[in-house]
Coordinates of C-alpha atoms in Angstrom, one line a residue:
M28 CA 19.4 221.5 186.7
I29 CA 18.3 222.7 183.1
V30 CA 21.6 224.2 182.5
I31 CA 23.1 220.8 183.0
I32 CA 20.7 219.2 180.7
I33 CA 21.5 221.7 178.0
I34 CA 25.1 221.2 178.7
N35 CA 24.7 217.5 178.5
S36 CA 22.8 217.7 175.6
S37 CA 25.4 219.8 173.8
T38 CA 28.0 217.2 174.9
I39 CA 26.0 214.5 173.7
I40 CA 25.6 216.2 170.2
T41 CA 29.3 217.2 170.3
I42 CA 30.4 213.6 171.0
S43 CA 28.0 212.4 168.6
C44 CA 29.5 214.7 165.8
I45 CA 32.9 213.6 166.8
L46 CA 31.9 209.9 166.9
L47 CA 30.4 210.4 163.3
Y48 CA 33.4 212.3 162.0
L49 CA 35.8 209.4 163.1
S50 CA 33.1 207.0 161.8
T51 CA 33.5 208.6 158.5
I52 CA 37.2 208.9 158.3
I53 CA 37.4 205.1 159.6
T54 CA 34.9 204.3 156.6
I55 CA 37.0 206.3 154.3
S56 CA 40.1 204.5 155.3
C57 CA 38.5 201.2 154.9
I58 CA 37.2 202.0 151.6
L59 CA 41.0 203.2 150.7
I60 CA 42.3 200.3 152.1
Y61 CA 40.1 198.0 150.0
L62 CA 40.5 200.1 146.8
S63 CA 44.7 200.2 147.7
T64 CA 44.3 196.3 147.9
I65 CA 42.3 195.8 144.9
I66 CA 45.0 198.2 142.9
T67 CA 47.9 196.2 144.3
I68 CA 46.3 193.1 143.1
S69 CA 45.7 194.4 139.8
C70 CA 49.1 195.6 139.6
I71 CA 50.5 192.1 140.6
L72 CA 48.0 190.4 138.0
I73 CA 49.4 192.5 135.2
Y74 CA 53.0 192.0 136.1
L75 CA 52.3 188.3 135.9
S76 CA 50.4 188.6 132.7
T77 CA 53.1 190.7 131.4
I78 CA 55.9 187.8 132.5
I79 CA 53.9 185.3 131.1
T80 CA 53.3 186.9 127.7
I81 CA 57.1 187.6 127.6
S82 CA 57.6 184.1 128.2
C83 CA 55.3 183.0 125.4
I84 CA 57.0 185.1 123.0
L85 CA 60.4 184.1 124.0
I86 CA 59.3 180.3 123.9
Y87 CA 58.0 181.2 120.4
L88 CA 61.0 183.1 119.2
S89 CA 63.1 180.1 120.6
T90 CA 61.3 177.7 118.7
I91 CA 61.3 179.7 115.4
I92 CA 65.2 180.0 115.8
I93 CA 65.5 176.2 116.6
I94 CA 63.5 175.3 113.6
S95 CA 65.7 177.7 111.5
C96 CA 68.9 176.1 112.5
I97 CA 67.4 172.8 111.7
L98 CA 66.2 173.7 108.4
I99 CA 69.9 175.5 107.7
Y100 CA 71.8 172.3 108.8
L101 CA 69.4 170.2 106.7
S102 CA 70.1 172.5 103.8
T103 CA 73.7 172.2 104.5
I104 CA 73.6 168.5 104.3
I105 CA 71.5 168.4 101.1
T106 CA 73.6 171.0 99.3
I107 CA 77.0 168.9 100.7
S108 CA 75.2 165.7 99.2
C109 CA 74.3 167.3 95.8
I110 CA 78.0 168.7 95.5
L111 CA 79.4 165.0 96.1
T112 CA 76.8 163.4 93.7
Y113 CA 78.0 165.8 91.2
L114 CA 81.7 165.3 91.9
S115 CA 81.1 161.4 91.7
T116 CA 79.2 162.0 88.3
I117 CA 82.2 163.8 87.0
I118 CA 84.7 161.2 88.4
T119 CA 82.6 158.4 86.6
I120 CA 82.5 160.2 83.4
N121 CA 86.4 160.7 83.6
C122 CA 86.9 157.0 84.4
I123 CA 84.8 156.1 81.8
L124 CA 86.6 158.5 79.3
I125 CA 90.2 157.4 80.5
Y126 CA 88.9 153.8 80.0
L127 CA 87.7 154.7 76.5
S128 CA 90.7 156.4 75.5
T129 CA 92.9 153.6 76.8
I130 CA 90.9 151.1 74.4
I131 CA 91.4 153.4 71.3
T132 CA 94.9 153.8 72.1
I133 CA 95.3 150.0 72.3
N134 CA 93.3 149.8 68.9
C135 CA 95.3 152.2 67.4
I136 CA 98.6 150.5 68.7
L137 CA 97.3 147.2 67.5
L138 CA 96.3 148.9 63.9
Y139 CA 99.9 150.3 63.6
L140 CA 101.4 146.8 64.3
S141 CA 99.0 145.2 62.2
T142 CA 99.7 147.6 59.2
I143 CA 103.5 147.0 59.8
I144 CA 103.0 143.2 59.8
T145 CA 100.7 143.6 56.6
I146 CA 103.6 145.6 54.9
S147 CA 106.2 143.2 56.2
C148 CA 104.2 140.2 54.7
I149 CA 103.9 142.2 51.6
L150 CA 107.4 142.9 51.5
I151 CA 108.4 139.3 52.0
Y152 CA 106.0 138.2 49.3
L153 CA 107.4 140.6 47.0
S154 CA 111.0 139.8 47.7
T155 CA 110.2 136.2 47.5
I156 CA 108.9 136.6 43.8
I157 CA 111.7 138.6 43.1
A158 CA 114.0 136.1 44.4
I159 CA 112.0 133.5 42.2
S160 CA 112.3 135.3 39.2

């Protein structure tokens, strides 16, 4: 009977050791699964954060590009407007100069005709005086 108790006791100790070993393996496995889950969730969060950050940067750059395009468009319109105003001013000045030139030309023609008429009148007067004398 004593031998059986020793064997039973040894078997119990062996089974206990095996169970302790298995329990340790299961605990370590659970800890590793937990850590793996935390690392996976962290990686997913880092990935999502990266995507969100890149999206924000792209939205910011897109906004800057849109504002730049609007400013270039407005600048072009202002430049064209300035050029048209300048050309309009030049055309207006040219029209005024043409008008003044026309008036001066007409005045010169009238002065010339007036001179011819005056000379004709003087010649008629002189010829009348000569004819009377």
